[in-house]
Coordinates of C-alpha atoms and ligand atoms in Angstrom, one line a residue:
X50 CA -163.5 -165.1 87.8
X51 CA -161.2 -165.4 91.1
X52 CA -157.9 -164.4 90.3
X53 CA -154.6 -165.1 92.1
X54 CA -153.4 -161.4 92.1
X55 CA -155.1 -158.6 91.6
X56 CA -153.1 -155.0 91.0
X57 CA -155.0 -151.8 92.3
X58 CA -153.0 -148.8 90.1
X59 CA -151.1 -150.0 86.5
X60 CA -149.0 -146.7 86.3
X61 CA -145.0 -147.4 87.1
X62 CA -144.8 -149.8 89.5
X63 CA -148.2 -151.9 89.1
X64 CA -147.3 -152.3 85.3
X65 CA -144.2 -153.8 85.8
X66 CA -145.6 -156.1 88.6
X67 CA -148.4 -157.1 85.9
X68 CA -145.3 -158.2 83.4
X69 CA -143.6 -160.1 86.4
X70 CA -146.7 -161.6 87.6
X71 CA -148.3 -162.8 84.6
X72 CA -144.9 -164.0 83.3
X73 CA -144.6 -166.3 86.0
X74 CA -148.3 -167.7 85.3
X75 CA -150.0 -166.3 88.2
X76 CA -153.4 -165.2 86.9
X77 CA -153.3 -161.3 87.0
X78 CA -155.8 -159.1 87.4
X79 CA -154.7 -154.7 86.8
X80 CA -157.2 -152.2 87.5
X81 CA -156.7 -149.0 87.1
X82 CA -158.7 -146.0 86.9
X83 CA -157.5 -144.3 83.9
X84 CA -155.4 -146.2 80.9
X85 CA -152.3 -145.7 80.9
X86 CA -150.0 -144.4 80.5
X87 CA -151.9 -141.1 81.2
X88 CA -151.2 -137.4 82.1
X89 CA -152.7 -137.6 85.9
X90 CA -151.0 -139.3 88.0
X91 CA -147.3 -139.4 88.5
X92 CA -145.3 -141.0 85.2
X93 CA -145.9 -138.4 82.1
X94 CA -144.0 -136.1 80.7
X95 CA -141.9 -138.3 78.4
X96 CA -139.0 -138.7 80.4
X97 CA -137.5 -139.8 83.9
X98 CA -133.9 -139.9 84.8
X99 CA -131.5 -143.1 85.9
X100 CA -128.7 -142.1 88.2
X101 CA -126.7 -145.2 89.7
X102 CA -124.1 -143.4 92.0
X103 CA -127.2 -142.3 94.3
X104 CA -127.1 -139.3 96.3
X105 CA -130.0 -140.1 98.2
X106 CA -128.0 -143.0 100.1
X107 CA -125.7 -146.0 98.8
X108 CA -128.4 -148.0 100.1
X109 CA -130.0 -147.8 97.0
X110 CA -127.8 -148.4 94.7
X111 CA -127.7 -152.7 94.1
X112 CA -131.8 -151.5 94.0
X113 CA -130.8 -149.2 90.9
X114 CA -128.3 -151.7 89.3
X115 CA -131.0 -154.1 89.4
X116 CA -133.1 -152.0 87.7
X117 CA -131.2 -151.0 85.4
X118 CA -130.0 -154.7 83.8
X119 CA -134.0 -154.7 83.8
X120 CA -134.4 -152.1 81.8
X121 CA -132.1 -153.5 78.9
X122 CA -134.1 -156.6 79.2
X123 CA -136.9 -154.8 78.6
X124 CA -135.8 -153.4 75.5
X125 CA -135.1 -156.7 74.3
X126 CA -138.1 -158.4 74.7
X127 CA -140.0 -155.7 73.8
X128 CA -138.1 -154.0 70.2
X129 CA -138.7 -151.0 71.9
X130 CA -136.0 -148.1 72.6
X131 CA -136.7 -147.3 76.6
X132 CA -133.1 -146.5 77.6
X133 CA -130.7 -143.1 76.2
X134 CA -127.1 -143.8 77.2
X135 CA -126.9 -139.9 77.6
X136 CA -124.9 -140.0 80.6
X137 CA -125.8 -138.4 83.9
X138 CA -124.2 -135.3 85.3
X139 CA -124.5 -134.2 88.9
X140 CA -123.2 -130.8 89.4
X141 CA -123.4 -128.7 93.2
X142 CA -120.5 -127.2 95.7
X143 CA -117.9 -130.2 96.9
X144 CA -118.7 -129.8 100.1
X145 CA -122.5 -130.0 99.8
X146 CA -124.4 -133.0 100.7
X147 CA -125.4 -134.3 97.0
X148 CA -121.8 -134.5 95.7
X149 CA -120.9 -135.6 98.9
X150 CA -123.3 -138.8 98.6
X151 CA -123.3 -139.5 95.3
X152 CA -118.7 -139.6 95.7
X153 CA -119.8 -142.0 98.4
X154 CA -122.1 -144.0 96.3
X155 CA -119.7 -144.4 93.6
X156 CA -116.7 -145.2 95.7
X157 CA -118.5 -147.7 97.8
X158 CA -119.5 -149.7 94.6
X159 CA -117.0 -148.8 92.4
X160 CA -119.1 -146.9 90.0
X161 CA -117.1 -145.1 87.5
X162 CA -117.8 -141.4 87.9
X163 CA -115.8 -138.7 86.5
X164 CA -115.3 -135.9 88.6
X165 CA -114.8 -132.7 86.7
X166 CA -113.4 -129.0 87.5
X167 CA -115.7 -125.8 85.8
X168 CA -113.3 -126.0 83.4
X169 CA -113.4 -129.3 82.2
X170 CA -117.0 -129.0 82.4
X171 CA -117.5 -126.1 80.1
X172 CA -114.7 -127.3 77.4
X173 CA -116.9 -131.0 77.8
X174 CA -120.6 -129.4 77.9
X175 CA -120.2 -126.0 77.1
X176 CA -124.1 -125.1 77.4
X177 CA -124.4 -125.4 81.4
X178 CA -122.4 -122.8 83.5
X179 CA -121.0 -124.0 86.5
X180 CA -119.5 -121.2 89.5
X181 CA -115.8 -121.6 90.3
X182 CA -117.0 -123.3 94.0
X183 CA -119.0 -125.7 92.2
X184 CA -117.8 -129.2 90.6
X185 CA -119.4 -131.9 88.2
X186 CA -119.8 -135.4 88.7
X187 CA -120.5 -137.4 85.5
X188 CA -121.7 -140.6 84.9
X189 CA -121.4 -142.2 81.4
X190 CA -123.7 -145.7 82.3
X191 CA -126.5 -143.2 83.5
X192 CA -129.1 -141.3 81.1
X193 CA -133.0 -141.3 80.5
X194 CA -135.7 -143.5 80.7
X195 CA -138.4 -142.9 78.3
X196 CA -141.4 -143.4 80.9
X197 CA -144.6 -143.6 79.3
X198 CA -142.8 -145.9 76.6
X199 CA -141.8 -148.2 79.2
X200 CA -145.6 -148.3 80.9
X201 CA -146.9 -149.5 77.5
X202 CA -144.2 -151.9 76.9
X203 CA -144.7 -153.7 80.3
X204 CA -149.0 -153.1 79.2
X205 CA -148.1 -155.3 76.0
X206 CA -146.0 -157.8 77.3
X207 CA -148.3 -158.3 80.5
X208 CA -151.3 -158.5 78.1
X209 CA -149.1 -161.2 75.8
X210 CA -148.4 -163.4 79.1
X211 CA -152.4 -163.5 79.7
X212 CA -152.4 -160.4 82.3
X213 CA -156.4 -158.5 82.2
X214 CA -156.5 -154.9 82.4
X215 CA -159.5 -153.1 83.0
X216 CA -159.0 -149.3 82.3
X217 CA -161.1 -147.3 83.5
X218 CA -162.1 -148.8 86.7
X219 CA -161.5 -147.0 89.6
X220 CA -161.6 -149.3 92.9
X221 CA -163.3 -147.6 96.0
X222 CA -162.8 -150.1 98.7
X223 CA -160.8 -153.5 99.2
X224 CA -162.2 -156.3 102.0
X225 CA -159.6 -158.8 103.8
X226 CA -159.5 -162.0 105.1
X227 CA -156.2 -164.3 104.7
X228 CA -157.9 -166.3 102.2
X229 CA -159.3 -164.1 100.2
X230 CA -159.3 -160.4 98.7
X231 CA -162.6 -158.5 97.5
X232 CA -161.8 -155.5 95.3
X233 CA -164.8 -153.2 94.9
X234 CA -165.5 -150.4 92.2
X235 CA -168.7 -148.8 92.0
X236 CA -170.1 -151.6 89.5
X237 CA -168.0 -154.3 90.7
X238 CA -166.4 -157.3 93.7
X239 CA -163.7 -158.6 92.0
X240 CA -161.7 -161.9 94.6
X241 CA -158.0 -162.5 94.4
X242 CA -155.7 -164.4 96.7
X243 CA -153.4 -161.6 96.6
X244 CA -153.7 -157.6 96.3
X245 CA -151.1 -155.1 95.3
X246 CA -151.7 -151.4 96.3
X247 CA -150.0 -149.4 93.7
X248 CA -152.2 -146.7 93.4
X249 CA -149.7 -143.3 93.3
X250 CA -151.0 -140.1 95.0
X251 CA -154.0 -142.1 95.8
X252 CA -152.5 -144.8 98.2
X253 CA -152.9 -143.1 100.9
X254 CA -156.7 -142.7 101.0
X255 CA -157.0 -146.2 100.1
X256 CA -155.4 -147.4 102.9
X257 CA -157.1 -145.4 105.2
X258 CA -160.2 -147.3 104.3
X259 CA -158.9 -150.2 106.0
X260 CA -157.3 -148.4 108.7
X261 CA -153.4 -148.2 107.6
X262 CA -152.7 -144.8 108.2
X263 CA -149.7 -143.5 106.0
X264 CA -147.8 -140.5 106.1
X265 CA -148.0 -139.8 102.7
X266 CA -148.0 -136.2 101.2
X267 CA -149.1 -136.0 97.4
X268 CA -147.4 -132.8 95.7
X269 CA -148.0 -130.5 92.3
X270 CA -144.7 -130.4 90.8
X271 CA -144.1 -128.4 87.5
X272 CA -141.4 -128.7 84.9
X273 CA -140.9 -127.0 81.4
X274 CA -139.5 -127.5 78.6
X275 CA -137.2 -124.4 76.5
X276 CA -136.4 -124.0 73.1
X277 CA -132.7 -125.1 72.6
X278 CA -130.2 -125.0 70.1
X279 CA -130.0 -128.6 69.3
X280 CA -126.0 -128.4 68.2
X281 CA -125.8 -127.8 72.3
X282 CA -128.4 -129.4 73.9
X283 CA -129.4 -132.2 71.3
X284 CA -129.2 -136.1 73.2
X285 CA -126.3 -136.9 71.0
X286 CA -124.1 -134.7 73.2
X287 CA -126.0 -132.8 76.4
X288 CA -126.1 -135.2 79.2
X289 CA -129.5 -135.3 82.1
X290 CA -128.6 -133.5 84.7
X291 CA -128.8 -132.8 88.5
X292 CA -127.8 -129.5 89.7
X293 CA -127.6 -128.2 93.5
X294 CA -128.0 -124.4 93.9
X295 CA -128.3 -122.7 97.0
X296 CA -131.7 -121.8 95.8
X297 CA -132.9 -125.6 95.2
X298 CA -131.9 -128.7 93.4
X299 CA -133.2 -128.6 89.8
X300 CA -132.7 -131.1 87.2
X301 CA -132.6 -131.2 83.7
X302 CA -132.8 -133.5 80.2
X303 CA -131.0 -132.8 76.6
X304 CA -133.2 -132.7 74.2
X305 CA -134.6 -135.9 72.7
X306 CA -136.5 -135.5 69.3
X307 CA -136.2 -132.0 69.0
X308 CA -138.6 -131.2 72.2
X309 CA -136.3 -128.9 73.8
X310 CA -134.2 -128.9 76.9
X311 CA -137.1 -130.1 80.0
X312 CA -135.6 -128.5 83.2
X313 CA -137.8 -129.4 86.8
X314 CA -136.6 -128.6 90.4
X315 CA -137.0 -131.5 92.7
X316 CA -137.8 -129.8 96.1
X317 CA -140.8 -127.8 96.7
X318 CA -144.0 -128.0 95.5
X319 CA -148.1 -127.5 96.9
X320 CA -149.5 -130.1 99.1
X321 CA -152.6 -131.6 97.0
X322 CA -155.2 -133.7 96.8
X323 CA -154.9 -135.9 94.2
X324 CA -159.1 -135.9 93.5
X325 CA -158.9 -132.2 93.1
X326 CA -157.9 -130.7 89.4
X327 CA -155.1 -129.7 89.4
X328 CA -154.2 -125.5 88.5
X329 CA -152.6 -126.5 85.5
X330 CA -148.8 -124.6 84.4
X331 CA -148.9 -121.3 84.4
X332 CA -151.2 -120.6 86.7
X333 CA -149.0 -119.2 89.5
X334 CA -146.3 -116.7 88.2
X335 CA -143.6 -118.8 89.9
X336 CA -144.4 -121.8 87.8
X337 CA -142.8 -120.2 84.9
X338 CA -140.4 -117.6 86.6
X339 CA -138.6 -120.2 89.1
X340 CA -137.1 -122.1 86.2
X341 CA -136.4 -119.7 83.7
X342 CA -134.3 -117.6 86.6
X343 CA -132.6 -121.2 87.0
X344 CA -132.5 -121.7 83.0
X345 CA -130.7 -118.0 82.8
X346 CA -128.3 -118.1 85.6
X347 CA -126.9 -121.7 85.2
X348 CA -128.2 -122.7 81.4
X349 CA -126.6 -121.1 78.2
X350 CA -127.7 -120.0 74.6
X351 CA -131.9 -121.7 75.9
X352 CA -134.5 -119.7 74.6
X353 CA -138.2 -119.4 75.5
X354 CA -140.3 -121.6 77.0
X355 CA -142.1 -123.7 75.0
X356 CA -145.0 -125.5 77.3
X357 CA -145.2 -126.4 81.0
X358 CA -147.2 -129.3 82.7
X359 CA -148.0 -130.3 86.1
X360 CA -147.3 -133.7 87.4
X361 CA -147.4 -135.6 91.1
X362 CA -144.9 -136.8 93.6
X363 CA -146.4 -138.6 96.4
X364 CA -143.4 -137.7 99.6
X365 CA -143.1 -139.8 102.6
X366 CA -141.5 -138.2 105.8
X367 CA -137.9 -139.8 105.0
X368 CA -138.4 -139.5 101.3
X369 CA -137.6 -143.4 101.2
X370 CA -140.0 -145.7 99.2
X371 CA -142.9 -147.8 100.8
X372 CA -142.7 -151.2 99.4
X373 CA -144.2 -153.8 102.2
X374 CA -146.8 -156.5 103.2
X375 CA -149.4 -154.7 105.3
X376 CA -148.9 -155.6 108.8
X377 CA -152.5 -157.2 109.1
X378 CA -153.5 -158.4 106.2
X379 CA -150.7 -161.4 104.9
X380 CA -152.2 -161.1 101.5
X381 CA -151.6 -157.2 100.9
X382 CA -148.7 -155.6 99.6
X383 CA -147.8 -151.7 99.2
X384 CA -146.3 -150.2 96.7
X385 CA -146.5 -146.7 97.7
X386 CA -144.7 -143.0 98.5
X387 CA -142.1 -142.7 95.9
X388 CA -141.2 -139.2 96.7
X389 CA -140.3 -137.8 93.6
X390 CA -137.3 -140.3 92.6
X391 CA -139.2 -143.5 92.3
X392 CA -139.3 -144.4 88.5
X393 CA -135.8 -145.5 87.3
X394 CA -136.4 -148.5 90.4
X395 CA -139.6 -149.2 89.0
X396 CA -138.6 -152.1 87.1
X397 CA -137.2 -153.4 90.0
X398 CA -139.8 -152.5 92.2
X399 CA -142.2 -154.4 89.9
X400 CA -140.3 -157.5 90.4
X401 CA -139.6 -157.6 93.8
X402 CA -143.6 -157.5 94.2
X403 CA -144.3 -160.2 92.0
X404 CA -141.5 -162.6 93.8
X405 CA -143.4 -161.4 97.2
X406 CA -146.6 -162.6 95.8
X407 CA -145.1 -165.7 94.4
X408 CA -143.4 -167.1 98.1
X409 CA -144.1 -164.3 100.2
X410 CA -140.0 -163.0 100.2
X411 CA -137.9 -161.4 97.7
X412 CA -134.1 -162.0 96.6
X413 CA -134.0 -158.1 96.2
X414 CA -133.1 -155.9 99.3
X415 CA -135.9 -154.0 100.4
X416 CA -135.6 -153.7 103.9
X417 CA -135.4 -149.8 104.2
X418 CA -138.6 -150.0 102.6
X419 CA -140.6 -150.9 105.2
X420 CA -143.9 -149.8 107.0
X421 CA -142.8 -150.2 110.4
X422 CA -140.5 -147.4 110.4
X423 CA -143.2 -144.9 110.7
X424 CA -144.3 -146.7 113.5
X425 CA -141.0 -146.3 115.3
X426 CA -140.9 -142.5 114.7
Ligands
FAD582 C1 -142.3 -134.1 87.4 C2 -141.8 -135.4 87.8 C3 -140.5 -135.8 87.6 C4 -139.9 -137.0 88.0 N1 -138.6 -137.3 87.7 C5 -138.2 -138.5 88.1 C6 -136.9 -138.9 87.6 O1 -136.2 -138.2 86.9 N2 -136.4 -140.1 88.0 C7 -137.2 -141.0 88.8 O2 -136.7 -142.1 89.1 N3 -138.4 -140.6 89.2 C8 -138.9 -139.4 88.9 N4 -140.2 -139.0 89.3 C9 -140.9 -139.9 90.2 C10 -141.6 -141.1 89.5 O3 -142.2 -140.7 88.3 C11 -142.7 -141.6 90.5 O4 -142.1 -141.9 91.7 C12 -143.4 -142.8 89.9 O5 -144.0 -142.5 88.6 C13 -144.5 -143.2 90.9 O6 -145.1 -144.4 90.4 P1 -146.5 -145.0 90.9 O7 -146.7 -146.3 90.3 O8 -146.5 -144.9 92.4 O9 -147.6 -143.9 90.5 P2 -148.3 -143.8 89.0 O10 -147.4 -144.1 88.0 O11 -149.0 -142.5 89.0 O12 -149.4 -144.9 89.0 C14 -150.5 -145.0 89.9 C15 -151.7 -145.5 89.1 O13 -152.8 -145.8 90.0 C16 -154.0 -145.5 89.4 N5 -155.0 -145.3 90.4 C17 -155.0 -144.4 91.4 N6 -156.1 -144.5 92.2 C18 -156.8 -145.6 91.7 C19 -158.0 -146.3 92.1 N7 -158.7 -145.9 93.1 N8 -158.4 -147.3 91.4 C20 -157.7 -147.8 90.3 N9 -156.5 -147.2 89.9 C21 -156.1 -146.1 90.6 C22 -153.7 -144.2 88.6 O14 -154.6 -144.0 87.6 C23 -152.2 -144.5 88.1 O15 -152.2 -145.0 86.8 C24 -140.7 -137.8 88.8 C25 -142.1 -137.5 89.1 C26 -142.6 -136.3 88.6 C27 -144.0 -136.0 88.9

């Protein structure tokens, strides 16, 4: 059956471009190798963070509010609880560059942000520690989104507007002309008018089978989660966190259900490939004693750890998001490289692909987004 779009990877942001697409009537067809939401690609581990005052640039941060009015509108068509107002603290020296962007962000958009002396900060949340140099930024509109939730409520709600997904079905090979797509799995041609990439930490070698060449590094990341005193550390009253050390910037979520406080440091991390199995947590003796040293200096009253897991980012040299129509091919757009801090857009991400698919432009700004920077560099 010829289909007007077909989506190559339904994790994050080929999910929400199925619920877009198939919303607005376009016949859509998802592949995707696994089902998801699964645990080997980039969106597991129960939780992802939504900061709006954005220390990675003030560009982003219409592209976050976007999202984020997406996200409640999400939860009401679906019934299903994908947001926790928990509140989002940013904590590092004044001076530093993260506090530094994220005041910008905030002031340039008028995003309220509390700023908040070690004091204030260990009367408010008395179970992080914070050094006298250091200060605390905290945003009350921010929190946590719960990720693999979200993944299945797009999968229902895509499936309700008439959207196929075929799990399972890993595509090997994609042939262009600007009439028509050919999708091929080992068993399979399926045609489209349309093609998204979307495929995570395996984008890149997709593309290189038609001769896009992306700088795109795929990462093993680790995070943890550490038995907690809930009076301290429970949702109701510990916010997500974002913490600059001189050692690394590390991050951190209350913990929801009784799972314990999850703590993760965002830079760092072995260069993959995202075909080989991956040395599950524990394996190196850093896995475990990089965030525990973090956990005891900066962390109060946690206890042990509880479990680890490993988990992808997919980096591009800038650490900015790919989200473009291939240069060549008019009917081919890439969803791709979302360096570790792509999953709170992903909403939005999903819909500024279905509005490129449906006219071929988007109302949604996504012009630092694009392939051809690489080529300039
Ligand atoms: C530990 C960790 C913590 C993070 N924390 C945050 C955070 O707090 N906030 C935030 O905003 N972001 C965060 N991120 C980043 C965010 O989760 C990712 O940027 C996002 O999930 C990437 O989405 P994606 O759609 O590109 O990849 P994925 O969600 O992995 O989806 C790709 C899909 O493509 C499928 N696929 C791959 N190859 C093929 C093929 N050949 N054929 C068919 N299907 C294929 C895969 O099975 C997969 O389902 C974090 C990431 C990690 C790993």
């Amino acid at each position: 059956m010829h289909n007007d779009v077909i989506i190559i990877g339904a994790g994050s942001m080929g999910m929400a471009a199925g619920y877009f697409l198939a919303k607005s009537g376009k016949r859509t067809l998802l592949l995707d190798a696994e089902n998801p939401p699964h645990q080997r690609g980039s969106h597991h581990g129960e939780t992802r963070m939504i900061r709006h005052a954005y220390a990675e640039g003030e560009q982003y941060v219409p592209f976050v509010r976007r999202a984020q009015s997406l996200w409640y509108e999400l939860e009401r068509e679906s019934g299903k609880e994908i947001f926790l107002k928990t509140g989002v603290l940013s904590v590092g020296k004044e001076t530093g560059s993260f506090i530094q962007e994220t005041m910008k962000s905030a002031e340039h958009y008028e995003l309220p942000l509390q700023m908040l002396n070690p004091r204030d900060l260990h009367n408010r949340f008395p179970g992080i520690y914070v050094p006298n140099e250091s200060i605390g930024c905290f945003e009350s509109e921010s929190g946590v989104l719960k990720c693999e939730d979200s993944i299945t409520a797009y999968k229902a709600l895509a499936e309700h507007y008439g959207a196929t997904l075929l799990t399972g079905c890993k595509v090997n090979g994609i042939t262009l002309n600007d009439q028509e797509a050919q999708v091929h799995t080992v068993d399979e041609t399926y045609t489209a008018h349309s093609v998204i990439l979307s495929a995570g930490a395996w984008s890149g070698s997709l593309l290189d089978r038609i001769g896009l060449k992306l700088p795109l590094t795929p990462l093993r990341k680790t995070f943890a989660w550490f038995h907690a005193d809930e009076r301290i550390y429970g949702n109701d009253t510990f916010p997500a966190f974002a913490y600059e050390t001189p050692n690394g910037l590390y991050y951190g979520f209350p913990s929801i259900e009784g799972a314990g406080l999850k703590v993760g440091r965002h830079d760092g991390g072995i260069p993959i490939h995202p075909d080989e199995q991956m040395a599950p947590f524990g394996t190196f003796a850093e896995d475990e004693a990089d965030l525990r040293t973090f956990v005891h200096r900066h962390i109060l009253n946690v206890g042990n750890l509880a479990y680890g897991k490993t988990c992808m980012y997919t980096m591009t040299p800038d650490d900015r998001f790919i989200i473009d129509r291939h240069p060549h091919y008019k009917n081919l757009y890439v969803a791709a490289g979302f360096s570790g801090h792509g999953f709170k857009f992903s909403s939005a991400v999903g819909q500024a692909l279905s509005q490129l698919v449906c006219s071929g432009e988007t109302e949604i700004d996504i012009s630092a987004f694009s392939l051809n920077r690489f080529e300039r560099e």
